[in-house]
XYZ file of C-alpha atoms in Angstrom:
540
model
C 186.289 174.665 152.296
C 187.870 173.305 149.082
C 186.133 174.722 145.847
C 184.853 170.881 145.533
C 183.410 170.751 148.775
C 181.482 173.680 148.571
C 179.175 172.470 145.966
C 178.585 169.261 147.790
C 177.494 171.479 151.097
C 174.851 173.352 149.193
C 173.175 169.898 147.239
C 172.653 168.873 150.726
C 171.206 172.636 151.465
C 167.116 172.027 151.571
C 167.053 176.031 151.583
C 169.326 176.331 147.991
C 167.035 178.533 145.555
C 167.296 177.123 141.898
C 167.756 179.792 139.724
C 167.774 182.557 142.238
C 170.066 184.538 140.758
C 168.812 185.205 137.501
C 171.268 187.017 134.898
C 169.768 189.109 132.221
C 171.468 188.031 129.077
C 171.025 191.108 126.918
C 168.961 189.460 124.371
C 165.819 190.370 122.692
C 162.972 190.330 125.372
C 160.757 188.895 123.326
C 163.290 186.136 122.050
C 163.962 185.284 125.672
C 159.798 185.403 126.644
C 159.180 182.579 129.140
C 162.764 181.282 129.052
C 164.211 181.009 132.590
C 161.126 180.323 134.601
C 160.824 177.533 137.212
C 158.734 175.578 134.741
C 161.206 175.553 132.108
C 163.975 175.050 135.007
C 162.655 171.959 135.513
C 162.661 170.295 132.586
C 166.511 171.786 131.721
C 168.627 168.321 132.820
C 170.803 169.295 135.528
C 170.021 172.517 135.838
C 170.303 172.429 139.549
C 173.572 170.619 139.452
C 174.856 173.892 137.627
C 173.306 176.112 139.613
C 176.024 174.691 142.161
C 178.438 175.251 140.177
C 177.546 178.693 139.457
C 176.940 179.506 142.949
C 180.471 178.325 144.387
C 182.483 179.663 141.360
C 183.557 176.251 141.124
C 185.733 176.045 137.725
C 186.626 172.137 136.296
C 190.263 171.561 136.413
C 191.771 169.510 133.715
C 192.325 166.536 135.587
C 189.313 166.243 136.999
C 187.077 166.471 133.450
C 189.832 163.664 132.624
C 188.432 161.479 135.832
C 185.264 161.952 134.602
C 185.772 161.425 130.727
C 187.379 157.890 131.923
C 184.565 156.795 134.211
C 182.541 157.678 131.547
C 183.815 155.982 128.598
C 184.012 152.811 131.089
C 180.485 152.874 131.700
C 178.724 154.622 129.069
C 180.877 154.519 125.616
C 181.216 150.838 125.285
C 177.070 150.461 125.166
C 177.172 152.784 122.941
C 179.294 151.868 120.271
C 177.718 147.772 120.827
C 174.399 150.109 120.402
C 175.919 151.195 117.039
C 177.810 148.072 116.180
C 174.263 145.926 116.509
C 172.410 148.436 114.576
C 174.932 148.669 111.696
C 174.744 145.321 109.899
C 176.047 144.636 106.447
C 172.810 141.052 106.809
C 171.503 141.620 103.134
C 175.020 141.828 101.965
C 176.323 138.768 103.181
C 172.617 137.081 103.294
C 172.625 137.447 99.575
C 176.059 135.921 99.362
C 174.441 132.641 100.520
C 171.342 132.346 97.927
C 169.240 134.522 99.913
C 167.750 136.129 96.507
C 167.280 133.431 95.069
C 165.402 131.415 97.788
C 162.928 134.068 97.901
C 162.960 133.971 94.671
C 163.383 138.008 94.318
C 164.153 139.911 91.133
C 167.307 141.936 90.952
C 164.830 145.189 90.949
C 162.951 143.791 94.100
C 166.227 143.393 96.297
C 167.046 146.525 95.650
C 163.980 147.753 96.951
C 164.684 145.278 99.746
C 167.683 146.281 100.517
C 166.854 150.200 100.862
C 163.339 149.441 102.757
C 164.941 149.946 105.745
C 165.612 153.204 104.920
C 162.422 153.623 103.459
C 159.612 156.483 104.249
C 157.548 154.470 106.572
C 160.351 152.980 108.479
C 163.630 154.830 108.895
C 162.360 157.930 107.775
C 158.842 157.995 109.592
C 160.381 157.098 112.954
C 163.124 158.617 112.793
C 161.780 161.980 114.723
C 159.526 160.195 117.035
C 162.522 158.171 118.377
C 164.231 161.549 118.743
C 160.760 162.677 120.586
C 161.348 159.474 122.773
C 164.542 160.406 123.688
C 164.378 163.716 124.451
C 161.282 162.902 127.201
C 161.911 159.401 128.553
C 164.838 158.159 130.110
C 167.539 157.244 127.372
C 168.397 153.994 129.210
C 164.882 152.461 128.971
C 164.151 153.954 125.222
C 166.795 152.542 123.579
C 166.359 149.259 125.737
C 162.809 148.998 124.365
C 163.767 149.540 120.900
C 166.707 146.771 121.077
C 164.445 144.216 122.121
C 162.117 144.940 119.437
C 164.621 145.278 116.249
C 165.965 141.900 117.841
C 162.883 140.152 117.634
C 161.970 141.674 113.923
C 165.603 139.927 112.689
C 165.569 136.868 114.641
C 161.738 136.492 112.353
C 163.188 137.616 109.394
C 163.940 133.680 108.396
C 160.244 132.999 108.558
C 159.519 135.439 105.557
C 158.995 133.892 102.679
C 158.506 136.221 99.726
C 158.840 140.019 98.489
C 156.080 141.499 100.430
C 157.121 139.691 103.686
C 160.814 140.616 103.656
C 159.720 144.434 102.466
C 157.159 144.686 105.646
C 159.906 143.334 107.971
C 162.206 145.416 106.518
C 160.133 148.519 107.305
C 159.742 147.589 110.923
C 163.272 147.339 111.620
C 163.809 150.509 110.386
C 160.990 152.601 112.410
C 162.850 151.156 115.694
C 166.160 151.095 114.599
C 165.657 154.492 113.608
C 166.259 155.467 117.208
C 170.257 154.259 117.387
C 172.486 156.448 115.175
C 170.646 160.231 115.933
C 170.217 159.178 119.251
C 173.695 158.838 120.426
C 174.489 161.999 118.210
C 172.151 163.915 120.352
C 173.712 161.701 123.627
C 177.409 162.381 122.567
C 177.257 165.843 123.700
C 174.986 164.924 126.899
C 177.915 162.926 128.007
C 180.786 164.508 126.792
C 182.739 168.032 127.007
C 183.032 169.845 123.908
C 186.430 168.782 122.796
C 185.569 165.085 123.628
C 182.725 164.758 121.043
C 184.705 164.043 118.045
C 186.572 161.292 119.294
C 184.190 159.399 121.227
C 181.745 160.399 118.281
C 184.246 158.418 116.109
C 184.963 155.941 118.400
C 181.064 154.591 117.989
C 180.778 155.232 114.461
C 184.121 153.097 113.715
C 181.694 150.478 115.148
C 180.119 150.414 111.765
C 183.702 149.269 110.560
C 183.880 146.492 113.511
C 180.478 145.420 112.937
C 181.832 144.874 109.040
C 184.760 142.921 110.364
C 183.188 141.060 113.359
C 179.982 140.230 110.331
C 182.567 139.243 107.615
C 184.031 136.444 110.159
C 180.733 135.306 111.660
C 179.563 135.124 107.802
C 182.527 132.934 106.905
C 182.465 130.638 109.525
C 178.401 130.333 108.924
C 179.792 129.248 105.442
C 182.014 126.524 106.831
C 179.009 124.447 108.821
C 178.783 121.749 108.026
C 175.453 119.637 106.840
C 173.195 122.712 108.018
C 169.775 122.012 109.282
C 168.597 125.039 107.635
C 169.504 127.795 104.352
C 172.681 129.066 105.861
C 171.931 132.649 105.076
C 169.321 132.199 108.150
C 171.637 131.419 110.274
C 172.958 135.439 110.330
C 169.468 136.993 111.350
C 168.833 134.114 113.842
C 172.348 134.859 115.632
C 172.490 138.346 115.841
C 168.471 138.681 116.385
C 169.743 136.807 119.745
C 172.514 139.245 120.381
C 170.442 142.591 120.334
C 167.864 140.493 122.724
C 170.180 140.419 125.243
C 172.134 143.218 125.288
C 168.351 145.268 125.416
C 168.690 143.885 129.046
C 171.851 145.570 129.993
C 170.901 148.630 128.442
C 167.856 148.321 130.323
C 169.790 148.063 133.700
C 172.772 149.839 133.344
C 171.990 153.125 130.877
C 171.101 156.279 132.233
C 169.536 159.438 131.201
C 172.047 161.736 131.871
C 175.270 162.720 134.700
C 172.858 163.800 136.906
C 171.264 160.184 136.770
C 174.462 158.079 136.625
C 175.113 155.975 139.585
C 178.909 155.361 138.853
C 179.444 159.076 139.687
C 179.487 160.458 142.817
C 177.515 163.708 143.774
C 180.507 165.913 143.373
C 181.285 164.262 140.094
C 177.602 165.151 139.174
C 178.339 168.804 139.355
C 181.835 168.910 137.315
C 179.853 166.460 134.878
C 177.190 169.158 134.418
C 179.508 171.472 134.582
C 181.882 171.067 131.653
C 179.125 169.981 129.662
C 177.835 173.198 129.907
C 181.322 174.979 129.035
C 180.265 174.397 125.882
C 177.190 177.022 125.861
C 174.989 174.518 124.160
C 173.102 173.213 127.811
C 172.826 169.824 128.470
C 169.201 168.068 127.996
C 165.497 169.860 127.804
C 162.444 167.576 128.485
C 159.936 170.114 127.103
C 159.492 169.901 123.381
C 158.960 174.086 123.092
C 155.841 174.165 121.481
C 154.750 177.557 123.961
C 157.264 179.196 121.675
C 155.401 178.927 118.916
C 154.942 181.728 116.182
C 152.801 182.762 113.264
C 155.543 182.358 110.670
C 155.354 181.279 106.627
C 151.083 181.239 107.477
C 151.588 178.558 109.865
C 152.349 177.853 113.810
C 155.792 176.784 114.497
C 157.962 176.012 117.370
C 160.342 178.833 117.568
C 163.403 176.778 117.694
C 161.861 174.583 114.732
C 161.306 177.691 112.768
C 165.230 178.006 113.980
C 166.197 175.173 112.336
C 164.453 175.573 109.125
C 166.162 178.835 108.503
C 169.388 177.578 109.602
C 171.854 176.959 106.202
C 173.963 174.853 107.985
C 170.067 172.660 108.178
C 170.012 172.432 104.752
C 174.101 172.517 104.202
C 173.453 169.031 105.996
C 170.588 167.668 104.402
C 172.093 167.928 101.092
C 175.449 166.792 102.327
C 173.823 163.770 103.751
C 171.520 162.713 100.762
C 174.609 163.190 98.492
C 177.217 161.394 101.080
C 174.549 158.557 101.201
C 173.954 157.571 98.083
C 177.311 155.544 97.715
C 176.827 154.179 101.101
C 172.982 152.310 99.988
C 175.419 151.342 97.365
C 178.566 150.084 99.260
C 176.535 148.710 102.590
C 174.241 146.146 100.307
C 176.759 145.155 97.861
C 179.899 145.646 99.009
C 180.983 142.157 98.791
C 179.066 141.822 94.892
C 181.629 144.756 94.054
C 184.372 143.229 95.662
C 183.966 139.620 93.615
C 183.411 142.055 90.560
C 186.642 143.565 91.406
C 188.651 140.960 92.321
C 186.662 138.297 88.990
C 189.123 136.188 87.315
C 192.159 136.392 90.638
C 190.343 132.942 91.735
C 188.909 134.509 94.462
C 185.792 132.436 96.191
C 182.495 133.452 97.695
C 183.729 132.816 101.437
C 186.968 134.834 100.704
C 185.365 137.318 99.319
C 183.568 137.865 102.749
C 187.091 138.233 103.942
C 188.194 140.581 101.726
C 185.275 142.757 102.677
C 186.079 142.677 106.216
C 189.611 144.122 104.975
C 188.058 147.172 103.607
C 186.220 147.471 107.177
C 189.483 147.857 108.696
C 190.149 150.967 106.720
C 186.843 152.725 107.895
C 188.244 151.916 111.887
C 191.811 153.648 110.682
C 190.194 156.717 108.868
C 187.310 157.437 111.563
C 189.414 157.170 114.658
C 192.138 159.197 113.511
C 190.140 161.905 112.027
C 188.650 161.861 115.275
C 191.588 161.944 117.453
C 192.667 165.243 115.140
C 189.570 166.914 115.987
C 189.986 166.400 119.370
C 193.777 167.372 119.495
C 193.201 170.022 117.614
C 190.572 173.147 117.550
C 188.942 173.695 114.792
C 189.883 171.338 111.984
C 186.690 169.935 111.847
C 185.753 170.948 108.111
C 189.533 170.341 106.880
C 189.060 166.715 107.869
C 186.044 166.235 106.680
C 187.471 167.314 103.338
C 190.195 165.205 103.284
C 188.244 162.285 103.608
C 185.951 163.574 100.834
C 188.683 164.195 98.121
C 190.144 160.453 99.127
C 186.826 159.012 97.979
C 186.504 161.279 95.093
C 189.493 159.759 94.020
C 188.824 156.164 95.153
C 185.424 156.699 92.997
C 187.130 158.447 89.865
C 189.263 155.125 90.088
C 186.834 152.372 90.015
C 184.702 154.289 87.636
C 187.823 155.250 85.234
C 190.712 152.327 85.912
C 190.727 149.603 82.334
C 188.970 146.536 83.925
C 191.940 144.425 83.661
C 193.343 146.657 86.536
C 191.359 144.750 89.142
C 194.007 145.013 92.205
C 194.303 148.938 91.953
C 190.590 149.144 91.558
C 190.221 146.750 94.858
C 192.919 148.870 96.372
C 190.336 151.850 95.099
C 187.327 150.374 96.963
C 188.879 149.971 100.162
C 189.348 153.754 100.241
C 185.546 154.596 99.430
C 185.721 153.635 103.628
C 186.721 157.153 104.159
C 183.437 158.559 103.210
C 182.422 157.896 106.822
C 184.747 160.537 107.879
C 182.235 163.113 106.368
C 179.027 161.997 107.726
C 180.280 161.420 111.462
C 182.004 164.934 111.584
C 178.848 166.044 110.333
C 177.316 164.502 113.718
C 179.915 166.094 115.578
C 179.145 169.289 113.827
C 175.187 169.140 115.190
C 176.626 168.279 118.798
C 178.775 171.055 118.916
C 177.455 173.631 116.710
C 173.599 173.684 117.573
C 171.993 175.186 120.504
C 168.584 174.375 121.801
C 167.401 170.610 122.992
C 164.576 170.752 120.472
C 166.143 172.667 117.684
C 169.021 169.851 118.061
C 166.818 167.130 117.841
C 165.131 168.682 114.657
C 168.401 169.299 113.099
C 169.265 165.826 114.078
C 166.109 164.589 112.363
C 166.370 166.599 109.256
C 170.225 165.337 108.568
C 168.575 161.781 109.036
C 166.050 162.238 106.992
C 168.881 162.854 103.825
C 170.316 159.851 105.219
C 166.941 157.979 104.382
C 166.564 159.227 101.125
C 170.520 158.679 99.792
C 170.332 155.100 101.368
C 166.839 154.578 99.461
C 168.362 156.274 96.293
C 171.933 154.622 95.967
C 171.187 150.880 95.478
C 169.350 151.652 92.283
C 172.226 153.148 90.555
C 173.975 149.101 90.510
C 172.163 147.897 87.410
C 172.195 144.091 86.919
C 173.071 144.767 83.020
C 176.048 146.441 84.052
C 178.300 143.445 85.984
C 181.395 143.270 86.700
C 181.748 146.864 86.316
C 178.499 148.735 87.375
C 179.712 151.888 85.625
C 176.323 153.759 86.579
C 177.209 152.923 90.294
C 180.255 153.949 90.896
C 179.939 157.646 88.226
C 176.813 158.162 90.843
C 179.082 157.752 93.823
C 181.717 160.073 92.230
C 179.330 163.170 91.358
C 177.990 162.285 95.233
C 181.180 162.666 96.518
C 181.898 166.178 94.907
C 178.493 167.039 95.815
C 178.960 166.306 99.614
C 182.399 168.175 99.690
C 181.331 171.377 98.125
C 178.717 171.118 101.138
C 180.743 170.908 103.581
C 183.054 173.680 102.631
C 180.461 176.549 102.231
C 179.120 174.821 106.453
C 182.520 175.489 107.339
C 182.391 179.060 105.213
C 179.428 179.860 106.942
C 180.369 179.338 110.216
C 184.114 181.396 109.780
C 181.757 184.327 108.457
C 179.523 183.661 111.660
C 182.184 183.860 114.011
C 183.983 186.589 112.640
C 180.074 188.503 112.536
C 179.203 188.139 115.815
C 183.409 189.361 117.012
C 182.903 192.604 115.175
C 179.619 192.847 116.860
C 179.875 191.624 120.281
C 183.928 191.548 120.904
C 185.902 188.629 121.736
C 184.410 186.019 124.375
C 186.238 186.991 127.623
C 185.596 184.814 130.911
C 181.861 186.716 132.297
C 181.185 186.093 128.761
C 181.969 182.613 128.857
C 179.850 182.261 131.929
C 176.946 183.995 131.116
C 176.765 182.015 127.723
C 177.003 178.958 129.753
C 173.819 179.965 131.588
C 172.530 180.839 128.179
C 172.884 177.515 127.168
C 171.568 175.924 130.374
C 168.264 177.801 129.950
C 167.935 176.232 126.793
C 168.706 179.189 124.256
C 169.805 177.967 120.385
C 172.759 179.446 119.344
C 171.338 182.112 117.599
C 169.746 183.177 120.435
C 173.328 182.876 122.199
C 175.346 185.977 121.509
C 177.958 184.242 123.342
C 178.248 181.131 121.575
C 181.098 180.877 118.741
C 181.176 177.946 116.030
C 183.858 175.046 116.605
């Protein structure tokens, strides 16, 4: 019997024992307290599959994770990155292009505030965890299903708003569902996907924010071409992509699943390998049960142990600031890109509807930069942090240019915009860096929620550094998104300090990972153990 039959004889074996075989993993007792029983067994995702696995020796060859990785990104990758593509929309930007400010008749103060709403306490910020909660419980598929329909029907009425306080409440609604898209698929990524995949499929759905910019710029230049429109053209974006994320909430809602173990388009042996190399990674796959029996007296207050994990995790707060820094010139550049484009560009008899264009030109240089830092990542181990610095000192530079260049310079300092695209290099390696770095379903989800929550507060922060005063240049804007983009880089050099010393640590300590190693941290990671509580896991 072939090492791939073998695990298909014992799913069909009534009599096979789930967890039967327990390993002591030479951890604290009490760390490990209630970790590995039936109970908890049950709500690890595919735990039985790997108990297969384990049980037949069965090791993944290379081309069969490469079967799987294709059927995969066939089914599953494309509704992602559409997922991310719909939820990434530059509407305000090119709504405001076509007099929506002025026809509801809002200050230059009260669309900014309109424009970071979204991002605003109680929308992206307050359900940004709960969507996470969502997730981790229900079945993916139907979650973010539910929440499509809903942000679809909250743009399609944006059009009916009529003032401040109307566009400000919708606002806030489309960001408590659409809250659910971006940390999500972070946390999904590595359900999917063996470790060395994540950065480039992570990329590939993040460039989606760049195809979304192109695919928005075009629809928003032929809206500007109809002809005797029946209503304000600026209407006409919410009401036609409203209508998109309606339908495509259906075929998440049919197609999606939870997990492998759940997929129809894999067979049962596929199933196994799925769980399998997921699992190489020492990180588990999926945990149902938020771990709130864990919890300990700790700072004068209960807390979940892998919570209490997370908060004293640096690389937690290496990513919050990171974020909240990395941010702030995005709420500037996703709202007003195309204003600082025409700013650029004033006096090279440039008009409105080729300024769109123009914008979807600097879109095209967010696809370039995201998919081939990703494809490094992936070719390569452990450049992760190297990348993500590149990318930083190119929009340090880009910044330093459009804050510094003599006005009259205006093609260099276009030239100097387009490369502020890089700075999603940064903050989707920093995704990659939570799927592959942090152990535990519910400390990942935390983690996830915490790095979101910077996100929030830079996007809410950035648009009010563009002061109306202040056209063409918006000198206050652009210094903010220089000293943001040294901020975010020093960041992410002491996370990729941190984790060398880490490594290096737990070497001295424990000895180089050798194969049992690798195996029992695999089960480690199954049971749902952070990495801390992995003495077997090593940073990537």
């Amino acid at each position: 019997m072939s090492a791939l039959d073998k695990p298909v004889s014992l799913l069909k074996d009534s009599g096979f024992e789930i967890g039967s075989e327990d390993k002591e993993l030479d951890l604290d007792p009490e760390e490990v307290a209630q970790v590995g029983e039936k109970g908890d067994d049950d709500a690890n995702v595919g735990w039985h599959e790997f108990s297969v696995a384990k049980e037949s020796g069965l090791r993944v060859t290379p081309e069969q994770s490469r079967r799987i990785a294709r059927k995969i990104d066939l089914f599953i990758l494309p509704m992602l990155c559409f997922c991310q593509g719909l939820s990434y929309r530059k509407l305000l930007n090119y709504a405001n292009l076509y007099g929506m400010k002025t026809a509801l008749h809002l200050s230059g103060d009260q669309f900014n505030w309109f424009a970071s709403s979204e991002y605003y306490a109680l929308g992206y910020l307050v359900g940004n965890y709960p969507d996470g909660w969502l997730l981790q419980h229900y079945p993916a598929g139907k979650v973010l299903s539910i929440m499509a329909f809903l942000w679809g029907i909250i743009i399609i009425t944006t059009p009916a708003c009529t003032n401040f306080a109307g566009t400000m409440i919708n606002r806030l609604f489309l960001g408590l569902v659409e809250a659910v898209v971006t940390p999500g698929m972070t946390i999904l990524t590595s359900i999917w996907y063996a470790q060395n995949e994540v950065p480039f499929r992570t990329l590939i759905w993040c460039s989606f924010n760049g195809w979304a910019g192109i695919v928005g710029g075009f629809l928003a230049y032929g809206i500007g071409h109809i002809g005797s429109p029946q209503i304000d053209l600026w209407k006409y974006i919410f009401l036609i992509l409203g209508a998109v994320s309606l339908v495509f909430s259906v075929v998440l809602w049919s197609f999606f699943p939870d997990s492998p173990v759940e997929a129809r388009f894999l067979t049962q042996e596929e199933k196994v390998l799925a769980v399998k190399r997921v699992a190489e990674a020492k990180l588990g796959v999926k945990n149902k049960m938020f771990k709130w029996y864990q919890a300990q007296y700790t700072c004068q207050m209960w807390v979940p142990r892998q919570v209490r994990h997370a908060l004293e995790d640096p690389k937690t707060w290496l990513l919050l600031v990171a974020t909240i820094s990395g941010q702030i010139p995005n709420g500037i550049v996703t709202n007003f890109s195309s204003i600082i484009i025409k700013a650029s560009v004033h006096g090279m008899g440039f008009t409105t509807l080729q300024t769109t264009l123009l914008d979807a030109a600097s879109s095209s240089g967010q696809i370039v930069s995201v998919l081939v830092s990703g494809y490094i990542c992936m070719r390569f181990r452990n450049l992760r942090v190297i990348t993500m610095t590149l990318g930083n000192l190119t929009c340090i530079v880009a910044a330093a240019c459009l804050t510094y260049l003599p006005e009259e310079q205006r093609s260099n300092r276009l030239v100097a915009y387009c490369f502020t695209s890089f700075q999603s290099v940064g903050f989707s390696l920093s995704l990659v860096m939570i799927s592959n770095n942090i152990g535990g379903f519910t400390k990942k989800t935390f983690t996830t929620a915490v790095t979101f929550t910077g996100y929030c507060i830079g996007n809410i922060i950035g648009p009010h550094f563009l002061i109306d005063s202040e056209a063409p240049r918006y000198r206050t804007g652009t210094t903010a998104m220089l000293i943001s983009y040294v901020i975010k880089t020093v960041c992410h050099l002491a996370l990729g300090a941190y984790m060398l010393r880490s490594n290096i640590k737990r070497d001295r300590e424990y000895g180089k990972v050798t194969a049992q190693d690798q195996l029992e941290g695999e089960e480690a990671g199954m049971r749902d153990l952070t990495e801390f509580e992995n003495r077997y896991h090593r940073y990537v």
